Short mmCIF file of C-alpha atoms and ligand atoms in Angstrom, two decimals:
data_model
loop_
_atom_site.label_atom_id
_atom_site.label_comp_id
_atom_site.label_asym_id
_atom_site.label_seq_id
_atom_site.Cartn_x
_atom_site.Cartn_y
_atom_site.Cartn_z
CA UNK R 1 93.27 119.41 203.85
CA UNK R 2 96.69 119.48 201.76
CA UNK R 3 100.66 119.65 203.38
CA UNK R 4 103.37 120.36 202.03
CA UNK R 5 104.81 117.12 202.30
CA UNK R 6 108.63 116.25 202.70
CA UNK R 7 109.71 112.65 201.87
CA UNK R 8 112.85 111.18 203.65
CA UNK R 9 114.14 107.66 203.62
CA UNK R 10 114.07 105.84 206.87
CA UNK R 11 114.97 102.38 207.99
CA UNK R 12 112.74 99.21 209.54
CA UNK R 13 114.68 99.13 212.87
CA UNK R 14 112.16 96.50 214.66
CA UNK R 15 108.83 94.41 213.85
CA UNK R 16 106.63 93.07 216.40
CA UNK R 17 103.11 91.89 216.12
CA UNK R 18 101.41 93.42 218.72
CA UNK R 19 97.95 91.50 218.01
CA UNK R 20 97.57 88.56 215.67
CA UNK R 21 96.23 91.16 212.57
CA UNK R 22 98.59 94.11 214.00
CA UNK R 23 102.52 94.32 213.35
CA UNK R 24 103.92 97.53 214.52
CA UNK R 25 107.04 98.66 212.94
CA UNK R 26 109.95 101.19 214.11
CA UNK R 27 111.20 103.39 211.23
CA UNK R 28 114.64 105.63 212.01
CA UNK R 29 114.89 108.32 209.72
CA UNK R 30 118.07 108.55 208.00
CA UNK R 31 118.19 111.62 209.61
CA UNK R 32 118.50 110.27 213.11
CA UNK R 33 115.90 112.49 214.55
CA UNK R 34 112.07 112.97 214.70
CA UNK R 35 110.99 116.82 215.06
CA UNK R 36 108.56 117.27 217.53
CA UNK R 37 104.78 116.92 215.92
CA UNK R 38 101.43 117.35 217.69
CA UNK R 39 99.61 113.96 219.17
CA UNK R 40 97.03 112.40 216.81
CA UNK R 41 99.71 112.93 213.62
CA UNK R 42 100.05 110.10 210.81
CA UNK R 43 102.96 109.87 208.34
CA UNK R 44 102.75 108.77 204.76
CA UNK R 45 104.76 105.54 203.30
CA UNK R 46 105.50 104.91 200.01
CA UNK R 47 105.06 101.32 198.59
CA UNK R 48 104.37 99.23 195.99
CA UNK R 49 101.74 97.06 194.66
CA UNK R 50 102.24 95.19 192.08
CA UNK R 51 105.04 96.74 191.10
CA UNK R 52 103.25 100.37 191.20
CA UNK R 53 104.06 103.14 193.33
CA UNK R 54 101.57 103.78 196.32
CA UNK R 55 101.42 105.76 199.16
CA UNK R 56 99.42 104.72 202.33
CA UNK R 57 99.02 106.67 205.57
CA UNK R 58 99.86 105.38 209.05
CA UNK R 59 99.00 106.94 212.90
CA UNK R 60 102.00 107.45 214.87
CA UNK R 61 101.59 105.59 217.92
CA UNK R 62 102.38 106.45 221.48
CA UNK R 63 104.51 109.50 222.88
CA UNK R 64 106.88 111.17 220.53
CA UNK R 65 110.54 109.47 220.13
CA UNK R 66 113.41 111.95 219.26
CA UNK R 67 114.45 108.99 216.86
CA UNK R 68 111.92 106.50 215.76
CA UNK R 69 108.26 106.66 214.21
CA UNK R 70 106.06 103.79 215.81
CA UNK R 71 103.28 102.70 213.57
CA UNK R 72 101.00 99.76 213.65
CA UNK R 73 99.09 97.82 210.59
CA UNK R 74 96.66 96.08 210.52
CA UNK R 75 96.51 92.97 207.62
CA UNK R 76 93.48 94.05 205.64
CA UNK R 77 92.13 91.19 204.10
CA UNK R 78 89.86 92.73 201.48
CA UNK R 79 92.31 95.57 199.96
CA UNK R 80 94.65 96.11 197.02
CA UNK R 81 97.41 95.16 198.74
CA UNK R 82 99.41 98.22 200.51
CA UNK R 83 98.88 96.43 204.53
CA UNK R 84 100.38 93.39 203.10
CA UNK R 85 102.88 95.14 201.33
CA UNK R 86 104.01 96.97 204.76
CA UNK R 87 103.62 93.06 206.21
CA UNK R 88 106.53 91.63 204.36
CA UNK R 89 108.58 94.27 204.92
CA UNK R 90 111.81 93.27 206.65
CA UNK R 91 113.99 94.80 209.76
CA UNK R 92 116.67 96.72 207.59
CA UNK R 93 114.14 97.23 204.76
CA UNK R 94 114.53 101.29 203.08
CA UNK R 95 111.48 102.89 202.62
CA UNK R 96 110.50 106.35 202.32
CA UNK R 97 108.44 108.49 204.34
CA UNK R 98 106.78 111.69 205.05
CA UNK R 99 107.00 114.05 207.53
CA UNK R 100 104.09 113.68 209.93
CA UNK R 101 100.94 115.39 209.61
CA UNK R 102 98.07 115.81 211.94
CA UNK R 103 93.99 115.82 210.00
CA UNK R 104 92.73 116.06 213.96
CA UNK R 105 92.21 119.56 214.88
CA UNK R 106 91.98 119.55 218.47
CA UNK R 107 91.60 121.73 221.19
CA UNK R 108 93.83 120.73 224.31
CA UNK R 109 92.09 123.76 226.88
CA UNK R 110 88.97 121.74 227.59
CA UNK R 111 88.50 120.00 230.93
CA UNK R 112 87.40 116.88 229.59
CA UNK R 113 87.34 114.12 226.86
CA UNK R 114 85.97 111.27 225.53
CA UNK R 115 88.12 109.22 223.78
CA UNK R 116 87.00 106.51 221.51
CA UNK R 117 88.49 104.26 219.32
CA UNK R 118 86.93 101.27 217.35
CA UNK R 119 89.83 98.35 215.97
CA UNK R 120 92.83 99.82 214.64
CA UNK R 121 91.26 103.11 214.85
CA UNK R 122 92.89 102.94 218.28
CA UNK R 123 96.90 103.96 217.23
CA UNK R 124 96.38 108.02 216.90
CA UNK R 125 94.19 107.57 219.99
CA UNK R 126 97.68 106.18 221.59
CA UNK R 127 98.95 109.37 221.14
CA UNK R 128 96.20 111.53 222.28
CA UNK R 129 95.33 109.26 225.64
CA UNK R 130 98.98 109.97 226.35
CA UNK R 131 99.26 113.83 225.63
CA UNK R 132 96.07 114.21 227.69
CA UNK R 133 97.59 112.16 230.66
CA UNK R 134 100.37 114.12 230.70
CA UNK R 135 98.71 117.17 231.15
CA UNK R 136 96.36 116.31 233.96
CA UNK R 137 93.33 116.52 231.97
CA UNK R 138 90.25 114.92 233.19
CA UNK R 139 89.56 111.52 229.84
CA UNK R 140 88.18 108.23 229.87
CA UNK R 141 88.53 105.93 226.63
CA UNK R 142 85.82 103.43 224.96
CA UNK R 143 88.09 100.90 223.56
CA UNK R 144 85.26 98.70 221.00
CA UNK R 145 87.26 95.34 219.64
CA UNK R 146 85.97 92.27 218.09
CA UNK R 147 87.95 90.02 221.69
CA UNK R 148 90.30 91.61 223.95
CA UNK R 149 92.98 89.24 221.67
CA UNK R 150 92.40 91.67 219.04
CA UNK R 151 92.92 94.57 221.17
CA UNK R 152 96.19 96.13 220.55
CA UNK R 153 98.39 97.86 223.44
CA UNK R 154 96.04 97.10 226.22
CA UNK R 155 98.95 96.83 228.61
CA UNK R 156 99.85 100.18 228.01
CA UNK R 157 96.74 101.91 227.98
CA UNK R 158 96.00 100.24 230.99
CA UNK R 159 99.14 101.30 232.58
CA UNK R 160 98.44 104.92 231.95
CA UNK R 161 94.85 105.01 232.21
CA UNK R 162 93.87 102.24 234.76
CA UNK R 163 89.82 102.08 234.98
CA UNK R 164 89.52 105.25 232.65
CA UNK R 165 89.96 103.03 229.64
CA UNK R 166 87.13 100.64 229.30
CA UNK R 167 86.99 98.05 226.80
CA UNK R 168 84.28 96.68 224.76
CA UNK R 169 84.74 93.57 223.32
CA UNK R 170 81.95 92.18 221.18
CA UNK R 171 82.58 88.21 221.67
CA UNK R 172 81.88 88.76 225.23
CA UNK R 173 78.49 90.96 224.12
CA UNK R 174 80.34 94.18 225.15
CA UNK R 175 79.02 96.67 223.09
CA UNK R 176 79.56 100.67 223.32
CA UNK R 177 76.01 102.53 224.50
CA UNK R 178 76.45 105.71 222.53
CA UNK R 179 73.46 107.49 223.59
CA UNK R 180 73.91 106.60 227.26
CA UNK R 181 78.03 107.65 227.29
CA UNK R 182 77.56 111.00 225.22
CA UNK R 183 74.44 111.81 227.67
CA UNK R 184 76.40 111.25 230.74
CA UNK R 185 79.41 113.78 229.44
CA UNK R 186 79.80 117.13 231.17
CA UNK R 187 78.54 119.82 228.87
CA UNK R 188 82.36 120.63 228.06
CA UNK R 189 83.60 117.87 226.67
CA UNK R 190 85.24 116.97 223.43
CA UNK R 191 84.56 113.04 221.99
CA UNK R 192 87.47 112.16 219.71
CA UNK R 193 87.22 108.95 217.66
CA UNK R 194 88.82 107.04 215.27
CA UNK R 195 86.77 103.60 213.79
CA UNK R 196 85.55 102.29 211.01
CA UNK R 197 82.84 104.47 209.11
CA UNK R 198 79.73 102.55 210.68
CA UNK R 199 81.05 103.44 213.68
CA UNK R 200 81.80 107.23 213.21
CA UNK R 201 77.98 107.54 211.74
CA UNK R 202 76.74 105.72 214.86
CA UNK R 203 78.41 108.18 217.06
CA UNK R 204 77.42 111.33 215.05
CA UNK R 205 73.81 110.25 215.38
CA UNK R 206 74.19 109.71 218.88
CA UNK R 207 76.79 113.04 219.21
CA UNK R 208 73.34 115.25 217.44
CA UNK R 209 70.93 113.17 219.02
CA UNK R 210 72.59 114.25 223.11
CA UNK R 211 72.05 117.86 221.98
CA UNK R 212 75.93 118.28 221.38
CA UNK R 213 77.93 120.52 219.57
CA UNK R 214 78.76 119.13 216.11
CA UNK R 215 82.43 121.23 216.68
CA UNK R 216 83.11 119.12 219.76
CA UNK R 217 83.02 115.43 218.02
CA UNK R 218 86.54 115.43 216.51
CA UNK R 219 87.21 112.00 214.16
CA UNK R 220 89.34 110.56 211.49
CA UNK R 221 88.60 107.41 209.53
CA UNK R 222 91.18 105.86 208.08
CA UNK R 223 89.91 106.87 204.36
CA UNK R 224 88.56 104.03 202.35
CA UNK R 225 86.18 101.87 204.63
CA UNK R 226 83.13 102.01 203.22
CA UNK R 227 79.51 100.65 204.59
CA UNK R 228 78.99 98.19 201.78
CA UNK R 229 80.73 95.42 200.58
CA UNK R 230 83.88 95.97 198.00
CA UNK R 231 82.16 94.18 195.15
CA UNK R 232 82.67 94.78 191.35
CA UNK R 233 80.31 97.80 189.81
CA UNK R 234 79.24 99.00 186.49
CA UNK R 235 79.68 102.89 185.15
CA UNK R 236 77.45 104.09 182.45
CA UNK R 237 78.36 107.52 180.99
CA UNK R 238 75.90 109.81 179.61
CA UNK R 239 74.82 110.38 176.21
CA UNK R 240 77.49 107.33 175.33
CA UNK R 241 76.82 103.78 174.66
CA UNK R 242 80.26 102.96 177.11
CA UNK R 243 79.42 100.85 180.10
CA UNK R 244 82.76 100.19 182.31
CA UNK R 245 83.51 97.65 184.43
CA UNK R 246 85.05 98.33 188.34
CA UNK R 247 86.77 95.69 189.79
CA UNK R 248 87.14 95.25 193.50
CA UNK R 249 90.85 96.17 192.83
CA UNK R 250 90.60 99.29 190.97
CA UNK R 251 89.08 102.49 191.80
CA UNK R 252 86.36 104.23 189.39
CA UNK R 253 88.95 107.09 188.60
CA UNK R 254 91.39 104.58 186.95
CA UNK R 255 88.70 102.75 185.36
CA UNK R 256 87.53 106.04 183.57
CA UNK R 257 91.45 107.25 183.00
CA UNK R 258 92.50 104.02 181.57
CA UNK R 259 89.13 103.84 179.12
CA UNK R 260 89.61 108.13 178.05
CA UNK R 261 87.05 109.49 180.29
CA UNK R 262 90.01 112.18 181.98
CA UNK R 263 88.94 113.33 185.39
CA UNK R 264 91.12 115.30 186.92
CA UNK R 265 91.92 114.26 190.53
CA UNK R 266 94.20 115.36 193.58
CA UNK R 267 94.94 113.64 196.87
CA UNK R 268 93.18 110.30 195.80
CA UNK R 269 91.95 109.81 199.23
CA UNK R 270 88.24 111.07 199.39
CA UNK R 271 89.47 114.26 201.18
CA UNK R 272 89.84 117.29 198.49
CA UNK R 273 86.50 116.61 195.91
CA UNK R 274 88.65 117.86 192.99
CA UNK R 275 87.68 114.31 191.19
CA UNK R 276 83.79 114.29 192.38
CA UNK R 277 81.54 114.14 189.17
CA UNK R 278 77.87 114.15 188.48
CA UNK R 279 75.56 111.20 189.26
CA UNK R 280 72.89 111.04 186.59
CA UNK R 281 71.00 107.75 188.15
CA UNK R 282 71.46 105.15 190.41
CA UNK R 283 70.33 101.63 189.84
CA UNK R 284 71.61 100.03 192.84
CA UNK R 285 72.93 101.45 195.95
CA UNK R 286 76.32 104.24 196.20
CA UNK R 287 78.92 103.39 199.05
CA UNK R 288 80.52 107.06 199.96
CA UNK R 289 83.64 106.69 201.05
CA UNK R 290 85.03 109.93 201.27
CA UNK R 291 85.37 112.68 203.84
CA UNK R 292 84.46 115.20 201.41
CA UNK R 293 80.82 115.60 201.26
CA UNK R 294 78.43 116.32 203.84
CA UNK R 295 76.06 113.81 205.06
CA UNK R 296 73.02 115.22 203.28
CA UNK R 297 75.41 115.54 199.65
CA UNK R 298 75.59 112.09 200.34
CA UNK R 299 71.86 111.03 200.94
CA UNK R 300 71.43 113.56 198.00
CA UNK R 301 73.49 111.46 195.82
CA UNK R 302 74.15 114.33 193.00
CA UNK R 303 77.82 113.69 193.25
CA UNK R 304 80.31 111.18 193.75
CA UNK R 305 83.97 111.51 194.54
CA UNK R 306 85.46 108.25 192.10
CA UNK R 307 88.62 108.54 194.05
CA UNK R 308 87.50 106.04 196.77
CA UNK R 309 83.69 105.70 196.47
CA UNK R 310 81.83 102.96 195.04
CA UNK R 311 78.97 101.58 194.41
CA UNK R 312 76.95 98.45 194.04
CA UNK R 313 75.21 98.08 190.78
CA UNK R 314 75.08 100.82 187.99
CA UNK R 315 75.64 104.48 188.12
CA UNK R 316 75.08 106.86 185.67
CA UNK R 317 77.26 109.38 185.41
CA UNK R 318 77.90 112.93 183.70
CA UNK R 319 82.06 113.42 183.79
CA UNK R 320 80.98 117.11 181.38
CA UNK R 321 83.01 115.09 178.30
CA UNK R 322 80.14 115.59 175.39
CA UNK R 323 79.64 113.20 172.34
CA UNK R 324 82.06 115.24 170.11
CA UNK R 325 85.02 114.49 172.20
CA UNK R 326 84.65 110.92 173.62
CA UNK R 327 87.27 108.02 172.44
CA UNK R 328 86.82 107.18 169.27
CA UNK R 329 84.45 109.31 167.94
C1 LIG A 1 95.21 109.53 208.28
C2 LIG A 1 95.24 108.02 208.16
C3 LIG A 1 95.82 107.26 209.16
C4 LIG A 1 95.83 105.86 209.06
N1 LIG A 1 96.40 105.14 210.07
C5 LIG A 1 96.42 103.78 209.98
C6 LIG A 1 97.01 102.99 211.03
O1 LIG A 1 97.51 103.51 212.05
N2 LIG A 1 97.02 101.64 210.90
C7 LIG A 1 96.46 101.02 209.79
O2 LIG A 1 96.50 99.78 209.70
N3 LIG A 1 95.88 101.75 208.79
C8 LIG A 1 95.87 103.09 208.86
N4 LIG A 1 95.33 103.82 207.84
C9 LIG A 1 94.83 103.10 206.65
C10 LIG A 1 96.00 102.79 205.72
O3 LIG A 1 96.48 103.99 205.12
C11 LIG A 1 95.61 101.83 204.58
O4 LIG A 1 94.44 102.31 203.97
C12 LIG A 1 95.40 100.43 205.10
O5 LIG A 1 96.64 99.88 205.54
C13 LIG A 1 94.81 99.54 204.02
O6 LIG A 1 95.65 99.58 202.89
P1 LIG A 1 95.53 98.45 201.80
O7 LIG A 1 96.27 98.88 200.57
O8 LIG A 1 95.86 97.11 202.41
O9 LIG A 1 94.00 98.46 201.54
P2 LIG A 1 93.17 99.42 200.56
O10 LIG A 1 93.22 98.88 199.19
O11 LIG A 1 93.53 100.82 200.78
O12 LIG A 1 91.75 99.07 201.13
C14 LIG A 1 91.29 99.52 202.39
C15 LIG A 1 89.79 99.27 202.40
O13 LIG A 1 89.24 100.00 201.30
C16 LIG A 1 88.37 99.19 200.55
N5 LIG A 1 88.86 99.07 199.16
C17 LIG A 1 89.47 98.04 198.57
N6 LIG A 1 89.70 98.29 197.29
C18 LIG A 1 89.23 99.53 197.06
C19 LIG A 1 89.19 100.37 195.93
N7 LIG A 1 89.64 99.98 194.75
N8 LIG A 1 88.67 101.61 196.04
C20 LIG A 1 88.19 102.02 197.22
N9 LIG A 1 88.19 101.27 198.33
C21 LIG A 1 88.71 100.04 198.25
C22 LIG A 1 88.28 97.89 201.26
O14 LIG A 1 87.06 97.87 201.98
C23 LIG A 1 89.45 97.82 202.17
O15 LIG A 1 89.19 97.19 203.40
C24 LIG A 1 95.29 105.22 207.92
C25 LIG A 1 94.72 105.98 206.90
C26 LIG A 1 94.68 107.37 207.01
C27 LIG A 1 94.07 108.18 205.89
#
């Protein structure tokens, strides 16, 4: 899904870590105001890394303020560097932003809903616990966090929900039942989640598996967690002798810009497929990491979307260049 994206320059008003991994930040737009946008909506944030422009997304938390955006981040330890980059940022720091956007379709007419939220996944889910409240609508929310210490705005959920949020924290062997909680749901109800990508497949199995309605499970990952570890990977291309090297900190797009293999590519995030090429053979295991495919394109493994997927091992791959026109021939 593309927007048409206005960037405007906003201020860091406040910082305060909310969990010992989670700082949330207030941004005022230069504008001094915040339009109205609908619950579950994320703004981009421009940044740098290593000197290079980036752009990162970020949930807006909580209700809508006339004059502030309220996002959290978490530190992500194993990443290129854009969390850490919104870490050291500074009350009074510029930095550009974009208007907000919402990927969560969602249907506010239904009676009830199931809320769950795994980690950080939990800051649209702020939003959307809220909205809901306010409009008298029948929700409970599954809360799944490593301790309750990592759990971010628990006093405020709390406040709002009381015992209709219900957390699940794994150090104290607190884990969500899937099957059981999607079983037990009147017939109506819509699950919305946001968690890490082992999570979202656990719930879609369980989501089928109840004899639901694959409409009615509304989620967002955050876009590049993957189910295997970030680990360095080889590219072979076909009918060429090249073999490329991915680093952990580089994506398999740039790897095959920067060595003359162009693919063309759009939003970079695993959401649009313009970049996907062919996958000739596997030797190894692919990570998909994008939104893009279906679960079976996946398991089928024909195509890969270089954006944000990876891989561990070697894959083959067919980007259409032919002999004639490679580097250096
Ligand atoms: C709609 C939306 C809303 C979001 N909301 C939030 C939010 O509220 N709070 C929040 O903290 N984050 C949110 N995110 C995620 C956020 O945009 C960043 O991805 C996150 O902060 C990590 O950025 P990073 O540069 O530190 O890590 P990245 O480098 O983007 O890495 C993130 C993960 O991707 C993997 N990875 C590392 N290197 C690569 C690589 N070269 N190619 C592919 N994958 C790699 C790693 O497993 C790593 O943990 C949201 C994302 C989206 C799309």
């Amino acid at each position: 899904m593309r927007f048409a994206e206005q960037w405007n320059w906003c201020t860091v008003d406040s910082i305060r870590d909310v969990t010992p991994t989670i700082r949330e930040f207030l941004l005022r737009p230069d504008s001094g105001h915040v339009a109205p946008y609908p619950a579950g909506s994320h703004i981009g944030v421009a940044i740098l890394i290593d000197e290079q422009p980036a752009r990162r997304s970020y949930s807006l938390v909580g209700d809508h303020n006339p004059s502030l955006y309220r996002i959290a981040v978490r530190l992500a330890q194993d990443s290129r560097g854009g969390s850490r980059g919104m870490w050291n940022l500074q009350p009074g720091t510029r930095i550009e932003t974009s208007s907000p956007a919402c990927l969560l379709d969602i249907d506010w007419n239904k009676q009830n809903y199931c809320l769950i939220a795994g980690g950080i996944g939990i800051t649209p889910i702020t939003a959307i616990a809220s909205a809901l409240h306010r409009r008298n609508i029948d929700l409970r929310l599954h809360y799944a966090v490593k301790s309750r210490g990592d759990a971010a705005y628990l006093g405020e959920l709390s406040s709002v929900l009381g015992d209709r949020l219900i957390v699940h924290a794994s150090d104290q062997g607190a884990r969500i039942d899937l099957d059981a909680t999607f079983r037990a749901l009147p017939s109506d109800t819509i699950a919305i989640m946001c968690g890490p990508m082992r999570m979202l497949e656990a719930a879609r199995r369980a989501w089928n598996d109840a004899g639901r309605a694959p409409a009615d499970l509304r989620y967002e990952t955050f876009g590049s967690s993957g189910l295997l570890p970030t680990a360095e990977f080889r590219v072979r291309l076909k009918d060429c002798d090249t073999e490329l090297v991915v680093s952990p900190n580089s994506s398999m797009l740039d790897v095959l810009n920067d060595a003359g293999f162009e693919v063309i590519s759009d939003c970079q995030r695993g959401e649009c497929g313009v970049c996907a090429v062919d996958v000739i053979a596997v030797d190894g295991e692919i990570d998909h990491r994008d939104v893009f495919f279906s679960d079976q394109q996946k398991k089928d493994n024909r195509k890969i979307c270089p954006c944000v997927s990876r891989a561990i091992g070697v894959v083959t791959i067919d980007t259409l260049y032919r002999p004639e026109t490679l580097p250096g021939r």
